[in-house]
PDB file of C-alpha atoms and ligand atoms in Angstrom:
ATOM      1  CA  GLY A   1       0.000   0.000   0.000  1.00 89.00           C
ATOM      2  CA  ARG A   2       0.883   3.665  -0.122  1.00 95.00           C
ATOM      3  CA  LEU A   3       0.412   6.519   2.310  1.00 97.00           C
ATOM      4  CA  TYR A   4      -0.986   9.583   0.564  1.00 97.00           C
ATOM      5  CA  ILE A   5      -1.985  11.895   3.411  1.00 98.00           C
ATOM      6  CA  ASN A   6      -0.551  11.953   6.936  1.00 98.00           C
ATOM      7  CA  ARG A   7      -0.969  15.331   8.519  1.00 98.00           C
ATOM      8  CA  ILE A   8      -2.325  17.256  11.477  1.00 98.00           C
ATOM      9  CA  PHE A   9      -5.076  19.785  10.759  1.00 98.00           C
ATOM     10  CA  HIS A  10      -6.420  22.532  12.993  1.00 98.00           C
ATOM     11  CA  ILE A  11      -9.852  21.001  12.511  1.00 97.00           C
ATOM     12  CA  SER A  12     -11.627  18.786  15.051  1.00 97.00           C
ATOM     13  CA  ALA A  13     -12.032  15.101  14.214  1.00 98.00           C
ATOM     14  CA  GLU A  14     -15.800  15.524  14.114  1.00 98.00           C
ATOM     15  CA  LYS A  15     -15.563  18.396  11.621  1.00 98.00           C
ATOM     16  CA  MET A  16     -13.088  16.430   9.471  1.00 98.00           C
ATOM     17  CA  PHE A  17     -15.492  13.488   9.398  1.00 98.00           C
ATOM     18  CA  GLU A  18     -18.309  15.859   8.435  1.00 97.00           C
ATOM     19  CA  LEU A  19     -16.218  17.393   5.620  1.00 98.00           C
ATOM     20  CA  LEU A  20     -15.231  14.053   4.092  1.00 98.00           C
ATOM     21  CA  PHE A  21     -18.109  11.695   4.827  1.00 97.00           C
ATOM     22  CA  THR A  22     -21.320  13.700   4.747  1.00 95.00           C
ATOM     23  CA  ASP A  23     -22.996  15.681   2.008  1.00 94.00           C
ATOM     24  CA  SER A  24     -20.831  18.738   2.891  1.00 96.00           C
ATOM     25  CA  HIS A  25     -20.386  21.841   0.738  1.00 97.00           C
ATOM     26  CA  PHE A  26     -16.668  21.100   0.841  1.00 98.00           C
ATOM     27  CA  LEU A  27     -17.126  17.652  -0.718  1.00 97.00           C
ATOM     28  CA  GLN A  28     -19.668  18.961  -3.237  1.00 97.00           C
ATOM     29  CA  ARG A  29     -17.211  21.630  -4.414  1.00 98.00           C
ATOM     30  CA  PHE A  30     -14.308  19.199  -4.464  1.00 98.00           C
ATOM     31  CA  MET A  31     -16.228  16.648  -6.537  1.00 98.00           C
ATOM     32  CA  GLN A  32     -17.282  19.393  -8.912  1.00 97.00           C
ATOM     33  CA  LYS A  33     -13.633  20.353  -9.420  1.00 97.00           C
ATOM     34  CA  ARG A  34     -12.656  16.716 -10.009  1.00 97.00           C
ATOM     35  CA  LYS A  35     -15.597  16.374 -12.424  1.00 97.00           C
ATOM     36  CA  ILE A  36     -17.166  13.621 -10.357  1.00 98.00           C
ATOM     37  CA  THR A  37     -20.874  13.693 -11.203  1.00 97.00           C
ATOM     38  CA  GLY A  38     -24.178  11.978 -10.547  1.00 97.00           C
ATOM     39  CA  LEU A  39     -23.448  11.106  -6.933  1.00 96.00           C
ATOM     40  CA  VAL A  40     -26.059   8.871  -5.348  1.00 97.00           C
ATOM     41  CA  SER A  41     -25.369   7.703  -1.813  1.00 95.00           C
ATOM     42  CA  SER A  42     -27.165   5.463   0.629  1.00 95.00           C
ATOM     43  CA  PRO A  43     -27.444   6.265   4.336  1.00 93.00           C
ATOM     44  CA  TRP A  44     -25.196   4.507   6.872  1.00 93.00           C
ATOM     45  CA  VAL A  45     -26.545   1.086   7.718  1.00 96.00           C
ATOM     46  CA  ARG A  46     -25.304  -1.017  10.649  1.00 96.00           C
ATOM     47  CA  ASP A  47     -24.453  -4.587   9.651  1.00 92.00           C
ATOM     48  CA  ASP A  48     -24.275  -7.850  11.646  1.00 91.00           C
ATOM     49  CA  SER A  49     -20.704  -7.175  12.739  1.00 93.00           C
ATOM     50  CA  GLU A  50     -21.749  -3.771  14.178  1.00 94.00           C
ATOM     51  CA  ASN A  51     -19.792  -1.871  11.536  1.00 97.00           C
ATOM     52  CA  GLN A  52     -21.640   0.752   9.521  1.00 97.00           C
ATOM     53  CA  LYS A  53     -21.764   0.596   5.748  1.00 97.00           C
ATOM     54  CA  LYS A  54     -22.668   2.996   3.006  1.00 97.00           C
ATOM     55  CA  THR A  55     -22.580   2.793  -0.787  1.00 98.00           C
ATOM     56  CA  LEU A  56     -21.807   5.626  -3.183  1.00 98.00           C
ATOM     57  CA  ASN A  57     -22.302   5.573  -6.931  1.00 98.00           C
ATOM     58  CA  TYR A  58     -20.870   8.231  -9.203  1.00 98.00           C
ATOM     59  CA  THR A  59     -19.233   8.896 -12.552  1.00 98.00           C
ATOM     60  CA  ILE A  60     -15.573   9.911 -12.671  1.00 97.00           C
ATOM     61  CA  THR A  61     -13.944  11.854 -15.489  1.00 96.00           C
ATOM     62  CA  ILE A  62     -10.675  10.320 -16.630  1.00 93.00           C
ATOM     63  CA  SER A  63      -9.881  11.957 -19.989  1.00 79.00           C
ATOM     64  CA  ASN A  64      -6.992   9.648 -20.810  1.00 82.00           C
ATOM     65  CA  PRO A  65      -7.202   8.708 -24.485  1.00 81.00           C
ATOM     66  CA  LEU A  66      -5.951   5.185 -23.701  1.00 81.00           C
ATOM     67  CA  ILE A  67      -8.503   4.534 -20.988  1.00 84.00           C
ATOM     68  CA  GLY A  68     -11.555   6.538 -21.981  1.00 86.00           C
ATOM     69  CA  LYS A  69     -13.310   9.699 -20.868  1.00 93.00           C
ATOM     70  CA  PHE A  70     -15.571   8.541 -18.076  1.00 95.00           C
ATOM     71  CA  SER A  71     -16.220   5.599 -15.853  1.00 96.00           C
ATOM     72  CA  THR A  72     -18.990   4.788 -13.431  1.00 98.00           C
ATOM     73  CA  ALA A  73     -17.742   3.821  -9.993  1.00 98.00           C
ATOM     74  CA  THR A  74     -19.105   2.211  -6.853  1.00 98.00           C
ATOM     75  CA  GLU A  75     -17.575   3.027  -3.489  1.00 98.00           C
ATOM     76  CA  LEU A  76     -18.388   0.884  -0.472  1.00 98.00           C
ATOM     77  CA  GLN A  77     -17.537   2.667   2.770  1.00 98.00           C
ATOM     78  CA  THR A  78     -17.184   0.705   5.981  1.00 98.00           C
ATOM     79  CA  MET A  79     -16.932   2.615   9.231  1.00 98.00           C
ATOM     80  CA  TYR A  80     -15.545   0.200  11.803  1.00 97.00           C
ATOM     81  CA  LYS A  81     -17.322  -0.219  15.103  1.00 96.00           C
ATOM     82  CA  ASP A  82     -14.206   0.872  17.045  1.00 96.00           C
ATOM     83  CA  SER A  83     -14.873   4.391  15.714  1.00 96.00           C
ATOM     84  CA  GLN A  84     -15.873   6.860  18.422  1.00 95.00           C
ATOM     85  CA  GLN A  85     -17.712  10.000  17.465  1.00 95.00           C
ATOM     86  CA  GLY A  86     -15.507  13.049  17.891  1.00 96.00           C
ATOM     87  CA  GLN A  87     -12.464  10.951  18.856  1.00 97.00           C
ATOM     88  CA  TYR A  88     -11.575   8.376  16.298  1.00 97.00           C
ATOM     89  CA  TYR A  89     -12.919   7.321  12.928  1.00 98.00           C
ATOM     90  CA  LEU A  90     -11.669   4.374  10.884  1.00 98.00           C
ATOM     91  CA  ILE A  91     -13.201   4.035   7.431  1.00 98.00           C
ATOM     92  CA  ASP A  92     -12.314   1.768   4.536  1.00 98.00           C
ATOM     93  CA  ALA A  93     -13.561   2.883   1.128  1.00 98.00           C
ATOM     94  CA  ASP A  94     -13.365   0.216  -1.562  1.00 98.00           C
ATOM     95  CA  VAL A  95     -13.726   1.705  -5.024  1.00 98.00           C
ATOM     96  CA  VAL A  96     -14.567  -0.309  -8.138  1.00 98.00           C
ATOM     97  CA  THR A  97     -14.295   1.510 -11.475  1.00 97.00           C
ATOM     98  CA  HIS A  98     -16.686  -0.335 -13.777  1.00 97.00           C
ATOM     99  CA  ASP A  99     -15.788   0.993 -17.218  1.00 95.00           C
ATOM    100  CA  VAL A 100     -11.994   0.937 -17.376  1.00 94.00           C
ATOM    101  CA  PRO A 101      -9.918  -1.788 -19.029  1.00 93.00           C
ATOM    102  CA  TYR A 102      -9.349  -4.824 -16.756  1.00 95.00           C
ATOM    103  CA  HIS A 103     -12.030  -3.544 -14.364  1.00 95.00           C
ATOM    104  CA  ASP A 104     -12.909  -7.117 -13.445  1.00 96.00           C
ATOM    105  CA  TYR A 105      -9.367  -7.717 -12.123  1.00 97.00           C
ATOM    106  CA  PHE A 106      -8.852  -4.988  -9.567  1.00 98.00           C
ATOM    107  CA  TYR A 107     -10.298  -2.451  -7.167  1.00 98.00           C
ATOM    108  CA  THR A 108      -8.808   0.128  -4.855  1.00 98.00           C
ATOM    109  CA  SER A 109      -9.057   0.105  -1.100  1.00 98.00           C
ATOM    110  CA  ASN A 110      -8.625   3.466   0.621  1.00 98.00           C
ATOM    111  CA  ARG A 111      -8.243   3.644   4.401  1.00 98.00           C
ATOM    112  CA  TYR A 112      -9.151   6.904   6.140  1.00 98.00           C
ATOM    113  CA  CYS A 113      -8.141   7.324   9.749  1.00 98.00           C
ATOM    114  CA  ILE A 114      -9.138  10.480  11.636  1.00 98.00           C
ATOM    115  CA  ILE A 115      -7.797  10.864  15.187  1.00 98.00           C
ATOM    116  CA  GLN A 116      -8.516  13.738  17.560  1.00 98.00           C
ATOM    117  CA  THR A 117      -5.076  14.834  18.820  1.00 97.00           C
ATOM    118  CA  SER A 118      -6.087  17.850  20.942  1.00 96.00           C
ATOM    119  CA  LYS A 119      -9.141  20.041  21.459  1.00 93.00           C
ATOM    120  CA  HIS A 120      -9.204  21.579  17.979  1.00 94.00           C
ATOM    121  CA  LYS A 121      -6.833  19.322  16.047  1.00 98.00           C
ATOM    122  CA  CYS A 122      -6.912  15.998  14.326  1.00 98.00           C
ATOM    123  CA  ARG A 123      -4.583  13.793  12.348  1.00 98.00           C
ATOM    124  CA  LEU A 124      -5.831  12.574   8.977  1.00 98.00           C
ATOM    125  CA  ARG A 125      -4.167   9.550   7.472  1.00 98.00           C
ATOM    126  CA  VAL A 126      -5.137   8.128   4.087  1.00 98.00           C
ATOM    127  CA  SER A 127      -3.478   5.018   2.716  1.00 98.00           C
ATOM    128  CA  THR A 128      -4.475   3.015  -0.313  1.00 97.00           C
ATOM    129  CA  ASP A 129      -3.958  -0.415  -1.750  1.00 97.00           C
ATOM    130  CA  VAL A 130      -4.660  -1.849  -5.180  1.00 97.00           C
ATOM    131  CA  LYS A 131      -6.367  -5.200  -4.654  1.00 97.00           C
ATOM    132  CA  TYR A 132      -6.947  -8.050  -7.103  1.00 97.00           C
ATOM    133  CA  LYS A 133     -10.018 -10.165  -7.631  1.00 96.00           C
ATOM    134  CA  LYS A 134      -8.081 -12.365 -10.030  1.00 95.00           C
ATOM    135  CA  GLN A 135      -4.387 -12.439 -10.786  1.00 93.00           C
ATOM    136  CA  PRO A 136      -3.549 -10.640 -14.020  1.00 92.00           C
ATOM    137  CA  TRP A 137      -0.565 -11.305 -16.202  1.00 93.00           C
ATOM    138  CA  GLY A 138       2.518  -9.372 -14.944  1.00 93.00           C
ATOM    139  CA  LEU A 139       2.511  -6.773 -17.663  1.00 95.00           C
ATOM    140  CA  ILE A 140      -1.178  -6.010 -17.094  1.00 95.00           C
ATOM    141  CA  ARG A 141      -0.592  -5.848 -13.377  1.00 96.00           C
ATOM    142  CA  SER A 142       2.106  -3.205 -13.716  1.00 96.00           C
ATOM    143  CA  PHE A 143      -0.114  -1.332 -16.180  1.00 95.00           C
ATOM    144  CA  ILE A 144      -2.963  -1.306 -13.644  1.00 96.00           C
ATOM    145  CA  GLU A 145      -0.648  -0.237 -10.828  1.00 95.00           C
ATOM    146  CA  LYS A 146       1.098   2.525 -12.722  1.00 94.00           C
ATOM    147  CA  ASN A 147      -2.233   4.056 -13.748  1.00 94.00           C
ATOM    148  CA  SER A 148      -3.875   3.603 -10.365  1.00 95.00           C
ATOM    149  CA  TRP A 149      -1.010   5.067  -8.305  1.00 95.00           C
ATOM    150  CA  SER A 150      -0.718   8.117 -10.511  1.00 93.00           C
ATOM    151  CA  GLY A 151      -4.486   8.746 -10.471  1.00 94.00           C
ATOM    152  CA  LEU A 152      -4.648   8.274  -6.702  1.00 96.00           C
ATOM    153  CA  GLU A 153      -1.578  10.424  -6.064  1.00 96.00           C
ATOM    154  CA  ASN A 154      -3.094  13.259  -8.073  1.00 95.00           C
ATOM    155  CA  TYR A 155      -6.499  12.920  -6.390  1.00 97.00           C
ATOM    156  CA  PHE A 156      -5.195  12.855  -2.814  1.00 98.00           C
ATOM    157  CA  ARG A 157      -2.681  15.650  -3.407  1.00 97.00           C
ATOM    158  CA  HIS A 158      -5.593  17.805  -4.563  1.00 98.00           C
ATOM    159  CA  LEU A 159      -7.738  16.699  -1.598  1.00 98.00           C
ATOM    160  CA  GLU A 160      -4.968  17.544   0.889  1.00 98.00           C
ATOM    161  CA  SER A 161      -4.430  20.964  -0.624  1.00 98.00           C
ATOM    162  CA  ASP A 162      -8.158  21.771  -0.581  1.00 98.00           C
ATOM    163  CA  LEU A 163      -8.324  20.636   3.056  1.00 98.00           C
ATOM    164  CA  VAL A 164      -5.469  23.006   3.909  1.00 98.00           C
ATOM    165  CA  THR A 165      -7.411  25.849   2.258  1.00 98.00           C
ATOM    166  CA  GLU A 166     -10.584  24.842   4.113  1.00 97.00           C
ATOM    167  CA  GLU A 167      -8.644  24.734   7.387  1.00 97.00           C
ATOM    168  CA  ALA A 168      -7.469  28.325   6.828  1.00 96.00           C
ATOM    169  CA  HIS A 169     -11.020  29.497   6.103  1.00 95.00           C
ATOM    170  CA  LEU A 170     -12.507  27.727   9.102  1.00 94.00           C
ATOM    171  CA  ASN A 171      -9.897  29.123  11.480  1.00 94.00           C
ATOM    172  CA  GLN A 172     -10.066  32.614  10.025  1.00 88.00           C
ATOM    173  CA  SER A 173     -13.781  32.999  10.663  1.00 68.00           C
ATOM    174  CA  THR A 174     -13.638  31.529  14.183  1.00 63.00           C
ATOM    175  CA  ALA A 175     -10.390  33.144  15.375  1.00 60.00           C
ATOM    176  CA  ASP A 176     -10.600  35.804  18.078  1.00 59.00           C
ATOM    177  CA  PRO A 177     -10.131  39.356  16.737  1.00 62.00           C
TER     178      PRO A 177
HETATM  179  C1  YK8 B   1     -12.606   8.089  -4.806  1.00 54.79           C
HETATM  180  C2  YK8 B   1      -8.098   3.807  -9.294  1.00 54.79           C
HETATM  181  C3  YK8 B   1      -7.830   3.464 -10.761  1.00 54.79           C
HETATM  182  C4  YK8 B   1      -8.589   4.514 -11.597  1.00 54.79           C
HETATM  183  C5  YK8 B   1      -7.948   4.731 -12.980  1.00 54.79           C
HETATM  184  C6  YK8 B   1      -8.056   3.388 -13.724  1.00 54.79           C
HETATM  185  C7  YK8 B   1      -7.054   3.184 -14.749  1.00 54.79           C
HETATM  186  C8  YK8 B   1      -7.263   1.875 -15.458  1.00 54.79           C
HETATM  187  C9  YK8 B   1      -5.999   1.112 -15.610  1.00 54.79           C
HETATM  188  C10 YK8 B   1      -5.987   0.273 -16.875  1.00 54.79           C
HETATM  189  C11 YK8 B   1      -8.592   5.815 -13.810  1.00 54.79           C
HETATM  190  C12 YK8 B   1     -12.706   8.973  -6.039  1.00 54.79           C
HETATM  191  C13 YK8 B   1      -8.773   5.688 -10.620  1.00 54.79           C
HETATM  192  C14 YK8 B   1      -7.506   6.511 -10.403  1.00 54.79           C
HETATM  193  C15 YK8 B   1      -9.950   6.602 -10.874  1.00 54.79           C
HETATM  194  C16 YK8 B   1     -10.294   7.496  -9.685  1.00 54.79           C
HETATM  195  C17 YK8 B   1     -10.543   6.714  -8.386  1.00 54.79           C
HETATM  196  C18 YK8 B   1     -10.803   7.645  -7.154  1.00 54.79           C
HETATM  197  C19 YK8 B   1      -9.758   8.764  -7.089  1.00 54.79           C
HETATM  198  C20 YK8 B   1      -5.714   1.091 -18.112  1.00 54.79           C
HETATM  199  C21 YK8 B   1      -5.050  -0.849 -16.741  1.00 54.79           C
HETATM  200  C22 YK8 B   1     -12.216   8.234  -7.285  1.00 54.79           C
HETATM  201  C23 YK8 B   1     -11.183   7.599  -4.622  1.00 54.79           C
HETATM  202  C24 YK8 B   1     -10.730   6.897  -5.867  1.00 54.79           C
HETATM  203  C25 YK8 B   1     -10.325   5.618  -5.791  1.00 54.79           C
HETATM  204  C26 YK8 B   1      -9.775   4.865  -6.937  1.00 54.79           C
HETATM  205  C27 YK8 B   1      -9.388   5.749  -8.115  1.00 54.79           C
HETATM  206  C28 YK8 B   1      -9.153   4.886  -9.367  1.00 54.79           C
HETATM  207  O1  YK8 B   1     -13.056   8.781  -3.658  1.00 54.79           O
HETATM  208  O2  YK8 B   1      -6.593   5.069 -12.839  1.00 54.79           O
END
């Protein structure tokens, strides 16, 4: 796997969770910038193992002539039962891109960990793994990995930078004069 974000923000854990995992203005704007459209999401549902699950469907814009322009995607988010509101959130988001070459071979698993580190701060850690449903031929495998890592790197770099901007805005409007 790879670690894409590992940073302390002057944002509470609860607020960070709200920004990334609810229908927040922040996420709406971010998705708009990434040209992610047609988002349909289910509510959180508790499963037998006490974890909470949620499914998102959307269309991503790729614009790589070798891969295509768009792909539909399904993201299954699992919030583990150890999560504690306002303190600690552990969420796995498994993303399947349905319309890219070799889509039946792989998916991406993104792990988001939000930890409250002090009253108004949290650490956000995002790591990802490319996972295989069936073993592809070596050349295909490196093709999948090269394209996935670069797409993920770009996406999470953008997300981190927008979070830094959001952090500045949030702290500006709440700071004492
Ligand atoms: C989520 C992982 C792979 C995929 C893409 C596929 C290339 C196909 C390789 C062939 C286009 C928002 C990615 C990056 C699309 C975007 C996905 C996002 C960023 C040619 C062999 C979408 C997080 C996420 C997870 C997986 C990403 C895809 O919130 O390269």
